[in-house]
Coordinates of C-alpha atoms and ligand atoms in Angstrom, one line a residue:
M1 CA 0.0 0.0 0.0
D2 CA 1.4 3.3 -1.0
G3 CA 2.8 5.4 1.8
V4 CA 2.3 2.7 4.4
T5 CA 5.2 0.6 5.9
V6 CA 4.2 -2.6 7.7
I7 CA 7.0 -3.4 10.3
D8 CA 7.3 -7.1 10.0
H9 CA 10.3 -7.6 12.2
P10 CA 9.9 -11.0 14.0
L11 CA 10.2 -9.6 17.5
V12 CA 7.5 -6.9 16.7
Q13 CA 5.2 -9.7 15.4
H14 CA 5.9 -12.0 18.4
K15 CA 5.2 -9.2 20.9
L16 CA 2.1 -8.0 19.1
T17 CA 0.6 -11.6 19.2
L18 CA 1.2 -11.7 23.0
M19 CA -0.5 -8.2 23.2
R20 CA -3.5 -9.4 21.3
K21 CA -4.3 -12.3 23.6
K22 CA -7.3 -11.5 25.8
E23 CA -5.8 -13.2 28.9
T24 CA -2.7 -11.0 28.7
S25 CA -2.7 -8.9 32.1
T26 CA -2.5 -5.2 32.3
A27 CA 1.1 -5.3 33.6
S28 CA 2.3 -7.6 30.7
F29 CA 0.4 -5.5 28.2
R30 CA 2.0 -2.4 29.3
R31 CA 5.4 -4.0 29.4
L32 CA 5.1 -5.4 26.0
L33 CA 3.8 -2.1 24.6
R34 CA 6.8 -0.3 26.0
E35 CA 9.2 -3.0 24.5
I36 CA 7.5 -3.0 21.0
S37 CA 7.5 0.8 20.9
T38 CA 11.3 0.9 21.0
L39 CA 11.4 -1.5 18.1
L40 CA 8.8 0.5 16.2
C41 CA 10.8 3.7 16.9
Y42 CA 13.8 2.0 15.5
E43 CA 12.1 1.5 12.2
V44 CA 10.2 4.8 12.0
T45 CA 13.4 6.7 12.4
R46 CA 15.3 4.7 9.8
G47 CA 16.5 6.9 7.0
L48 CA 16.8 10.1 9.2
D49 CA 19.4 12.5 7.9
L50 CA 22.9 12.2 9.2
T51 CA 25.7 14.7 9.4
T52 CA 29.1 14.3 10.8
L53 CA 30.7 15.6 13.9
A54 CA 34.4 16.0 14.4
I55 CA 35.3 14.0 17.5
E56 CA 38.5 12.3 19.0
T57 CA 38.4 8.7 19.9
P58 CA 41.2 7.5 22.3
L59 CA 43.0 6.6 19.2
E60 CA 42.6 9.4 16.7
P61 CA 40.3 12.1 15.4
M62 CA 37.4 11.2 13.1
D63 CA 34.3 12.7 11.5
A64 CA 31.6 10.6 13.1
P65 CA 27.8 10.3 12.0
I66 CA 25.4 12.1 14.2
L67 CA 21.7 13.0 13.6
E68 CA 21.2 16.2 11.6
G69 CA 18.8 19.0 12.4
K70 CA 16.7 19.9 15.4
K71 CA 15.5 17.6 18.0
L72 CA 12.5 15.3 17.0
V73 CA 9.1 15.8 18.3
F74 CA 7.1 12.8 19.4
A75 CA 3.4 13.7 19.5
S76 CA 1.2 11.5 21.5
I77 CA -2.5 11.3 20.9
L78 CA -3.9 10.9 24.3
R79 CA -4.5 8.8 26.1
A80 CA -3.4 5.5 24.4
G81 CA -0.5 7.3 22.5
N82 CA 1.2 7.6 25.9
G83 CA 1.9 3.9 25.9
L84 CA 4.0 4.1 22.7
L85 CA 5.6 7.3 23.8
E86 CA 7.4 5.9 26.8
G87 CA 9.4 3.3 24.8
M88 CA 10.2 5.9 22.2
L89 CA 11.6 8.2 24.7
D90 CA 13.7 5.4 26.1
L91 CA 15.4 5.3 22.7
V92 CA 15.4 9.0 21.9
P93 CA 15.5 10.7 25.3
A94 CA 16.2 14.2 23.9
A95 CA 13.1 14.3 21.8
R96 CA 10.6 17.0 22.5
V97 CA 7.0 15.9 23.3
A98 CA 3.6 17.2 22.2
H99 CA 0.3 16.1 23.6
I100 CA -2.8 16.1 21.7
G101 CA -6.0 15.3 23.5
V102 CA -8.6 13.8 21.2
Y103 CA -11.3 11.3 22.2
R104 CA -13.8 9.7 20.0
D105 CA -17.4 10.2 20.7
H106 CA -18.7 6.7 21.2
E107 CA -22.0 7.5 19.4
T108 CA -20.7 9.4 16.3
L109 CA -17.1 8.1 16.4
M110 CA -16.1 11.6 15.6
P111 CA -13.0 13.2 17.2
V112 CA -13.5 15.8 20.0
E113 CA -10.2 17.8 20.8
Y114 CA -9.8 18.8 24.4
Y115 CA -6.0 19.6 24.8
F116 CA -3.1 20.6 22.6
K117 CA 0.4 21.3 23.9
A118 CA 3.5 21.3 21.5
P119 CA 6.8 22.9 21.1
E120 CA 6.6 26.3 19.4
D121 CA 8.8 25.6 16.3
L122 CA 7.1 22.5 14.9
G123 CA 7.9 23.8 11.4
N124 CA 11.7 22.9 11.8
R125 CA 11.3 19.5 13.2
L126 CA 10.3 16.0 12.2
V127 CA 7.2 15.3 14.2
I128 CA 6.4 11.6 14.7
V129 CA 2.7 11.1 15.8
V130 CA 2.0 8.1 17.9
D131 CA -1.4 6.3 18.6
P132 CA -1.6 2.6 18.9
M133 CA -4.9 2.2 16.9
L134 CA -5.6 3.7 13.4
A135 CA -9.3 2.7 13.3
T136 CA -11.7 5.1 11.6
G137 CA -8.8 7.4 11.2
N138 CA -10.9 10.4 12.5
S139 CA -8.7 11.1 15.5
A140 CA -5.5 10.8 13.6
I141 CA -6.7 13.0 10.9
A142 CA -7.9 15.7 13.3
A143 CA -4.4 15.5 15.1
M144 CA -2.6 16.0 11.8
D145 CA -4.9 18.9 10.9
K146 CA -4.1 20.6 14.2
L147 CA -0.3 20.0 13.9
K148 CA -0.2 21.4 10.4
E149 CA -2.3 24.4 11.6
R150 CA 0.6 24.9 14.1
G151 CA 3.2 24.8 11.4
A152 CA 4.4 21.1 11.3
Q153 CA 5.4 20.2 7.7
N154 CA 7.4 17.0 8.2
I155 CA 5.2 14.5 9.9
R156 CA 5.1 10.6 10.2
F157 CA 2.4 8.5 11.9
L158 CA 3.2 5.5 13.9
C159 CA 0.6 3.0 15.1
L160 CA 0.6 -0.5 16.3
L161 CA -2.5 -1.7 14.4
A162 CA -4.4 -0.2 11.5
A163 CA -7.7 -1.0 9.8
P164 CA -7.7 -0.9 6.0
E165 CA -10.6 1.7 6.2
G166 CA -8.6 4.0 8.5
I167 CA -5.6 3.8 6.4
E168 CA -7.7 4.7 3.3
R169 CA -9.3 7.7 5.0
F170 CA -6.1 8.9 6.6
R171 CA -4.0 8.7 3.3
A172 CA -6.7 10.5 1.5
A173 CA -6.8 13.3 3.9
H174 CA -3.1 13.5 4.5
P175 CA -1.3 11.9 1.5
D176 CA 2.0 13.6 2.5
I177 CA 2.2 11.7 5.8
P178 CA 3.7 8.2 5.7
V179 CA 2.1 5.6 8.1
F180 CA 4.1 3.0 9.9
T181 CA 2.2 0.1 11.5
A182 CA 3.0 -3.4 12.8
S183 CA -0.2 -4.9 11.2
I184 CA -3.0 -4.1 8.9
D185 CA -5.9 -6.1 10.3
S186 CA -9.0 -7.3 8.6
H187 CA -11.7 -4.6 9.1
L188 CA -13.5 -2.3 11.5
N189 CA -16.6 -3.6 13.3
E190 CA -19.9 -1.6 13.6
K191 CA -18.6 -0.1 16.8
G192 CA -15.4 1.2 15.2
Y193 CA -13.1 -1.5 16.7
I194 CA -10.4 -3.0 14.7
V195 CA -10.9 -6.7 14.1
P196 CA -9.3 -9.0 15.1
G197 CA -7.3 -6.2 16.8
L198 CA -6.6 -6.3 20.6
G199 CA -9.6 -4.6 22.0
D200 CA -9.5 -1.0 23.6
A201 CA -5.8 -0.1 23.8
G202 CA -6.3 2.5 26.5
D203 CA -8.4 0.2 28.6
R204 CA -5.9 -2.7 28.2
M205 CA -2.9 -0.5 29.1
Y206 CA -4.5 1.2 32.0
G207 CA -6.8 -1.5 33.3
T208 CA -9.8 0.7 33.1
K209 CA -12.2 -2.1 32.1
Ligands
URA301 N1 -9.3 2.2 19.6 C1 -9.0 1.1 20.2 O1 -8.4 1.2 21.3 N2 -9.2 -0.1 19.8 C2 -9.8 -0.3 18.5 O2 -10.0 -1.4 18.1 C3 -10.1 0.8 17.8 C4 -9.9 2.0 18.3

């Protein structure tokens, strides 16, 4: 699928299966999400531009590779995005963080924004938006609209699971934003859940159901 990367690394797929199992406990789900997010982060940051820095090793000077440009921004779509955020920050501790509060109305499935806080200079940075589930695509589309309104130009979207319907809607709304996911599942059910999916990601990571 154009603009969509499925991260098929065996460790990612193995951990995802454990997360999908309904008997997986809240504690295990959270731990697995943190582990898998570091692996996903590794893939979503593949291909970042490098420059060189003149350093001295104990043996001799060298021009060594280092990330180019301003610090990355990780933008978490609350609340489930925070589960991905933690592992990503383990890997890129200097990243800046944005929080976007969007919940979906359970009746209409439409996004309702209630919070937005991000670094000022989004235009000069790569913004990696995280939300475990790309379901209808409504929340992700709304989050991207808001980030672009605040100046973001270089955005990637990272999720754990995506529904084909959500990918289609998202790519139609934001064709410039590449999507990274560990799986494209079968479909959305009538309640807007991804099937087979893993249930409600927020509830599973925080034990709220
Ligand atoms: N959000 C979830 O947490 N799970 C789904 O299946 C769809 C949206």
